[in-house]
CSV table of C-alpha atoms in Angstrom, one decimal:
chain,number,residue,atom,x,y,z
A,764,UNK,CA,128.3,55.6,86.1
A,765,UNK,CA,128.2,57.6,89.3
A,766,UNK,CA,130.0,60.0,87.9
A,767,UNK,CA,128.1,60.2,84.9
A,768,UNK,CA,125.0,61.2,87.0
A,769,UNK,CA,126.7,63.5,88.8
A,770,UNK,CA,127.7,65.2,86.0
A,771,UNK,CA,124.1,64.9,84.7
A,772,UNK,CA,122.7,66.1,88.1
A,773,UNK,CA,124.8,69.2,87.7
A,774,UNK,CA,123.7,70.5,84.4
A,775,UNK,CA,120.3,69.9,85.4
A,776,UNK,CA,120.7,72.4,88.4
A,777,UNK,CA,122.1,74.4,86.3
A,778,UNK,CA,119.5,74.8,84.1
A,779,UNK,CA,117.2,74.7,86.6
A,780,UNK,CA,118.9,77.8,88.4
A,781,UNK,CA,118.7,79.7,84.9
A,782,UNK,CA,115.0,78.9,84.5
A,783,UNK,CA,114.3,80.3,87.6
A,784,UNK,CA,116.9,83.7,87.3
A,785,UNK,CA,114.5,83.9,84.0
A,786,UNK,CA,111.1,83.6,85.4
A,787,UNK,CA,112.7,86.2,88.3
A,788,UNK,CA,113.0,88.5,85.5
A,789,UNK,CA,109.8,88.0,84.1
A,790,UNK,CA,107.8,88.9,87.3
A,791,UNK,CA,109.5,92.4,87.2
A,792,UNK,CA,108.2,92.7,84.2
A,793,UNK,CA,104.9,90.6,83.3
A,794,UNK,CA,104.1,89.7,87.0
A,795,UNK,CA,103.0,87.0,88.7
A,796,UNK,CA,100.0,86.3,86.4
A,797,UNK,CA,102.1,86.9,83.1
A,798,UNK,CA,104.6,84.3,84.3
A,799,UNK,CA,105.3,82.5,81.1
A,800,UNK,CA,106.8,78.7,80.5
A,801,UNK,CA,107.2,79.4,76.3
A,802,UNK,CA,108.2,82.9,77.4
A,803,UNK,CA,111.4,81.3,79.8
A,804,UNK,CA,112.2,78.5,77.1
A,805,UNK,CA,112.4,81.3,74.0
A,806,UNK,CA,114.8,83.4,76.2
A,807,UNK,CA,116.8,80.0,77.0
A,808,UNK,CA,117.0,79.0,73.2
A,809,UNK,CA,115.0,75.8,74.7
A,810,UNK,CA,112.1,74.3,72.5
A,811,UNK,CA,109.3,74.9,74.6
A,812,UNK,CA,109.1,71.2,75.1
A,813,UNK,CA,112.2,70.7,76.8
A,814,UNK,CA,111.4,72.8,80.0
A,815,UNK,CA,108.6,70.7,80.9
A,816,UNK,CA,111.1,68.2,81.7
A,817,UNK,CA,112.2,70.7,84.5
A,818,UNK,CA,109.3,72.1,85.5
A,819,UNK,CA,105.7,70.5,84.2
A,820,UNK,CA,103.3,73.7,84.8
A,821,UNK,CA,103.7,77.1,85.4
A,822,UNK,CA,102.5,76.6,88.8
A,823,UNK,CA,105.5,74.2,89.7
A,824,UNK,CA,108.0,76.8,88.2
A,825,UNK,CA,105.6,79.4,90.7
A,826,UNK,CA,106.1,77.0,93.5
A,827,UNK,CA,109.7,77.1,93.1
A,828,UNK,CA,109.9,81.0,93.0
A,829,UNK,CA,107.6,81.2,95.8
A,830,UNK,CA,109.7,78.6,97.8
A,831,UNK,CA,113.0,80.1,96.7
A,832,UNK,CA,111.7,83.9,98.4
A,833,UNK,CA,110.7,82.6,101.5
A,834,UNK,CA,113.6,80.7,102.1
A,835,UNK,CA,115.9,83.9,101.0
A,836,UNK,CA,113.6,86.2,103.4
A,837,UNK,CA,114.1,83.3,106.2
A,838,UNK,CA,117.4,83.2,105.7
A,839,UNK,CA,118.2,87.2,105.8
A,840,UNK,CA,115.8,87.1,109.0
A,841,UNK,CA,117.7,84.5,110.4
A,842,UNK,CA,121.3,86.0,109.8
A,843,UNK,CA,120.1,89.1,111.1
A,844,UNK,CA,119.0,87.5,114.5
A,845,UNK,CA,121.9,85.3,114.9
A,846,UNK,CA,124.5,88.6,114.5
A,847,UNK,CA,123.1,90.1,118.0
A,848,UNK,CA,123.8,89.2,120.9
A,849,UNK,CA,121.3,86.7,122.2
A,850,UNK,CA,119.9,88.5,125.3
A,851,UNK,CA,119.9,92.1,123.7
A,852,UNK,CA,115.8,91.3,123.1
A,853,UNK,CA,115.2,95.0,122.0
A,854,UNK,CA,118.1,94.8,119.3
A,855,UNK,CA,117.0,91.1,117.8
A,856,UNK,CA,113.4,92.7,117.6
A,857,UNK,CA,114.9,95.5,115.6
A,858,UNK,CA,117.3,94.0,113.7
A,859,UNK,CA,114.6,90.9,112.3
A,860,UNK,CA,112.2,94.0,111.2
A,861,UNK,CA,115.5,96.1,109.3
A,862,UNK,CA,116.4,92.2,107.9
A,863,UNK,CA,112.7,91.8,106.5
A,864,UNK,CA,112.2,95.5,105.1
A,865,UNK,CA,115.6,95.6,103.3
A,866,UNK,CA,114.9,92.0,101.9
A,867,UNK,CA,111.4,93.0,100.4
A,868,UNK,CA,112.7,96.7,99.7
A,869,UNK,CA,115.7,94.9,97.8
A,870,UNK,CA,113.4,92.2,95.6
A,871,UNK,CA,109.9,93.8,95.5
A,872,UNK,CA,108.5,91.7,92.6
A,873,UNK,CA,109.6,88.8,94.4
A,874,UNK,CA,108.5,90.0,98.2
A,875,UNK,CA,105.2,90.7,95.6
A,876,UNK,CA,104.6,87.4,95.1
A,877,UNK,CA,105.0,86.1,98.7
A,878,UNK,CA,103.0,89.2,100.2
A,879,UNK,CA,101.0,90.6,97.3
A,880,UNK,CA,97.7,90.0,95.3
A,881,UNK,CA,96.9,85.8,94.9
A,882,UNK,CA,97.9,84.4,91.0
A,883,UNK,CA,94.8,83.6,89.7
A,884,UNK,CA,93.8,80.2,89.4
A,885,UNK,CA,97.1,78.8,91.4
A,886,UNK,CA,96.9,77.4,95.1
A,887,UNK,CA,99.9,77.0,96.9
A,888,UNK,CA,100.9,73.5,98.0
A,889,UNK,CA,102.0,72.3,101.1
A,890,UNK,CA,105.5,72.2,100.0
A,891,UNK,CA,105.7,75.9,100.4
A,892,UNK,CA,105.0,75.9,104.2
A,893,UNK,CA,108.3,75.0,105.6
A,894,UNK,CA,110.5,77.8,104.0
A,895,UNK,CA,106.8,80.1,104.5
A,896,UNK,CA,107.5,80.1,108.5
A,897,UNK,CA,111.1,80.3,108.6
A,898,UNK,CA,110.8,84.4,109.7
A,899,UNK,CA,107.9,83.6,111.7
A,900,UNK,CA,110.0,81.0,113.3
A,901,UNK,CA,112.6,83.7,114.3
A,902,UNK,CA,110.2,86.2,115.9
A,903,UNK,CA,108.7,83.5,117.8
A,904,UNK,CA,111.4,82.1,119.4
A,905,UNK,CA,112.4,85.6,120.0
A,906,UNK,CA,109.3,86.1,122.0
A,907,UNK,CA,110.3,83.1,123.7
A,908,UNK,CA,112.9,83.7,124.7
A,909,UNK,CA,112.2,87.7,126.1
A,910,UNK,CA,109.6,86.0,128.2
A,911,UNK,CA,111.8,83.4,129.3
A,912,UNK,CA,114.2,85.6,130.8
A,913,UNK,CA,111.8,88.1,132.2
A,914,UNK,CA,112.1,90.8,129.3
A,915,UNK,CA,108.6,90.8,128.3
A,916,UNK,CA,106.4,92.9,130.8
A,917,UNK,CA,102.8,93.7,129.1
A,918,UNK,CA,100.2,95.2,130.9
A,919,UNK,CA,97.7,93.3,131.4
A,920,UNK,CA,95.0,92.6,130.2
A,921,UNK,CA,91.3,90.6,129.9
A,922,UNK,CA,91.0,88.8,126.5
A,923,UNK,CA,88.3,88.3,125.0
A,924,UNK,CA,86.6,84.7,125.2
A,925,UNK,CA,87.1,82.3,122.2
A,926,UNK,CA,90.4,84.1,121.8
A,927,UNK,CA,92.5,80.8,123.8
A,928,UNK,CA,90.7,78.8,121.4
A,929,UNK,CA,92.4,81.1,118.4
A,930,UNK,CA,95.5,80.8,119.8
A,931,UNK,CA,96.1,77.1,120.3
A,932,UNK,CA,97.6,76.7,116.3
A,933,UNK,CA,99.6,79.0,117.5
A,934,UNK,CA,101.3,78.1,120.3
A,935,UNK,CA,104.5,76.0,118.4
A,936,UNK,CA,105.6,79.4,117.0
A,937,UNK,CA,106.2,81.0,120.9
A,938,UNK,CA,106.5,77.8,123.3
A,939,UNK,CA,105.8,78.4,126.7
A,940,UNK,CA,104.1,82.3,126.1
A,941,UNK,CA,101.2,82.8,127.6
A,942,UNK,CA,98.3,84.2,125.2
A,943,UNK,CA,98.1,87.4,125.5
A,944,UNK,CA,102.1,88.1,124.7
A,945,UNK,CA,101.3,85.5,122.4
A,946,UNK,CA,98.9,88.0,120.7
A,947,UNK,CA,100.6,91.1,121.1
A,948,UNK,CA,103.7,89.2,119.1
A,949,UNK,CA,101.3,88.7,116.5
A,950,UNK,CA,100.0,92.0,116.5
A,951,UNK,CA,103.6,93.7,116.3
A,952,UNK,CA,104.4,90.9,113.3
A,953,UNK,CA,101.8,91.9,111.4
A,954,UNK,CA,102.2,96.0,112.0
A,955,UNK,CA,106.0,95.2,110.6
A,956,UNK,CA,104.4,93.3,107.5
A,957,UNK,CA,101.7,96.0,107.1
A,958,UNK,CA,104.8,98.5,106.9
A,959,UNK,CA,106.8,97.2,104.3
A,960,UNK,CA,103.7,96.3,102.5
A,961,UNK,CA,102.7,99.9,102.0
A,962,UNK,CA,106.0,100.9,101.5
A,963,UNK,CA,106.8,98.2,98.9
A,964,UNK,CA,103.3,98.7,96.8
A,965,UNK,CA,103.7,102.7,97.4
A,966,UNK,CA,101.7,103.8,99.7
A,967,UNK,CA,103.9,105.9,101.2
A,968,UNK,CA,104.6,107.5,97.9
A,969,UNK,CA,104.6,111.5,98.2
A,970,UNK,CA,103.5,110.6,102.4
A,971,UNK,CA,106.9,109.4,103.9
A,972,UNK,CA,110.3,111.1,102.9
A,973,UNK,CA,112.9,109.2,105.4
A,974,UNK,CA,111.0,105.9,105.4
A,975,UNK,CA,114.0,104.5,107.5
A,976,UNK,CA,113.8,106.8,110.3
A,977,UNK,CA,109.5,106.6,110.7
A,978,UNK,CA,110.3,102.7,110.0
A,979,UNK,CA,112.6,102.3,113.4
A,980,UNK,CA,110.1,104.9,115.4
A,981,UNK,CA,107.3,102.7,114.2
A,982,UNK,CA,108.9,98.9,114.8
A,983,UNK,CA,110.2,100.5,118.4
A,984,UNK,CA,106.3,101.2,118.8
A,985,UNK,CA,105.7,97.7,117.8
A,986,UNK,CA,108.1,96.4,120.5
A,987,UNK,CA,106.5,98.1,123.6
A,988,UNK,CA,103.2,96.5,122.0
A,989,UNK,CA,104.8,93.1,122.8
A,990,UNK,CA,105.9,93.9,126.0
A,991,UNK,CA,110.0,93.9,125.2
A,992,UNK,CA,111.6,95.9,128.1
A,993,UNK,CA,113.8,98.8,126.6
């Protein structure tokens, strides 16, 4: 009986993995909004009622997708960080920005979803917030650990009041930071998501020839923003 299950549990991954290679395909093509249930079961050769027993709506199938990027980003931003050597602070910082650019540059209609306009009429659940801060995770303890060891010098600086209050749902993501690094790490993630945004969505089109080369310049700006000691 066990192995029956087994066996059982394994075909249903399977399918499940080919639904979801499917609807990958689809948001090349349709997009996020033209994401279709009847669409993936005709490819499959599946009556359209049989994939409901894998996924009941479109927004669980977008869930999945959704869930399934952020973990691959995480995981390409977490390799990336883990291959340098731990107190080289500059070098993590650059090689977490080169880990999220390739990923997105690699599988725009999936870094599309994740980054790009909302679906209308679907709200993601709280099941997509684990694998949603996995890169964030990285850069934060990243920031961490360059203050930790006396690699951060900012200049400083007054903030603005009501911005400690801002910053306390913040503080798990760089432990022991105090605000204002905590800021300027924010403000140097979101210039490298602001980046590869434009560059995914072509902004740069016709503007940017090397994108590689400005991209480094640019993140290297975004590390003296933090504070990260060259």
């Amino acid at each position: 009986m066990t192995a029956s299950r087994t066996a059982r549990e394994r075909v249903r991954a399977e399918l499940t993995r080919e639904i979801t290679d499917i609807a990958r395909r689809q948001l090349a093509t349709e997009g996020a909004g033209g994401l279709s249930l009847r669409a993936v079961a005709r490819e499959m050769g599946m009556v359209s009622s049989a994939i409901y027993r894998y996924f009941p709506s479109r927004d669980d199938l977008l869930t999945a997708l959704i869930i399934d990027g952020y973990n691959a980003l995480g995981e390409a931003v977490e390799r990336a960080d883990a291959d340098c050597p731990q107190d080289d602070f500059p070098r993590r910082w650059m090689s977490i920005c080169h880990a999220v650019r390739d990923w997105a540059v690699a599988h725009p209609h999936e870094y599309a979803l994740l980054y790009g306009s909302p679906v209308p009429g679907y709200q993601a659940p709280q099941d997509t917030i684990a694998a949603r801060v996995r890169d964030v995770a990285v850069m934060g303890r990243l920031v961490s650990d360059a203050w930790r060891a006396g690699a951060v010098r900012p200049p400083s600086e007054e903030l603005s009041p009501g911005l400690e209050s801002e910053a306390a749902a913040l503080r798990d993501l760089m432990p022991g930071v105090p605000d204002d690094v905590l800021w300027r790490g924010i403000s140097a993630w979101t210039a490298l998501y602001g980046w590869v945004n434009f560059e995914v969505f072509g902004q740069f089109n016709n503007t940017i020839g090397d994108r590689r080369t400005v991209f480094e310049h640019s993140m290297r700006l975004a590390a003296s923003t933090i504070g990260l000691a060259q």
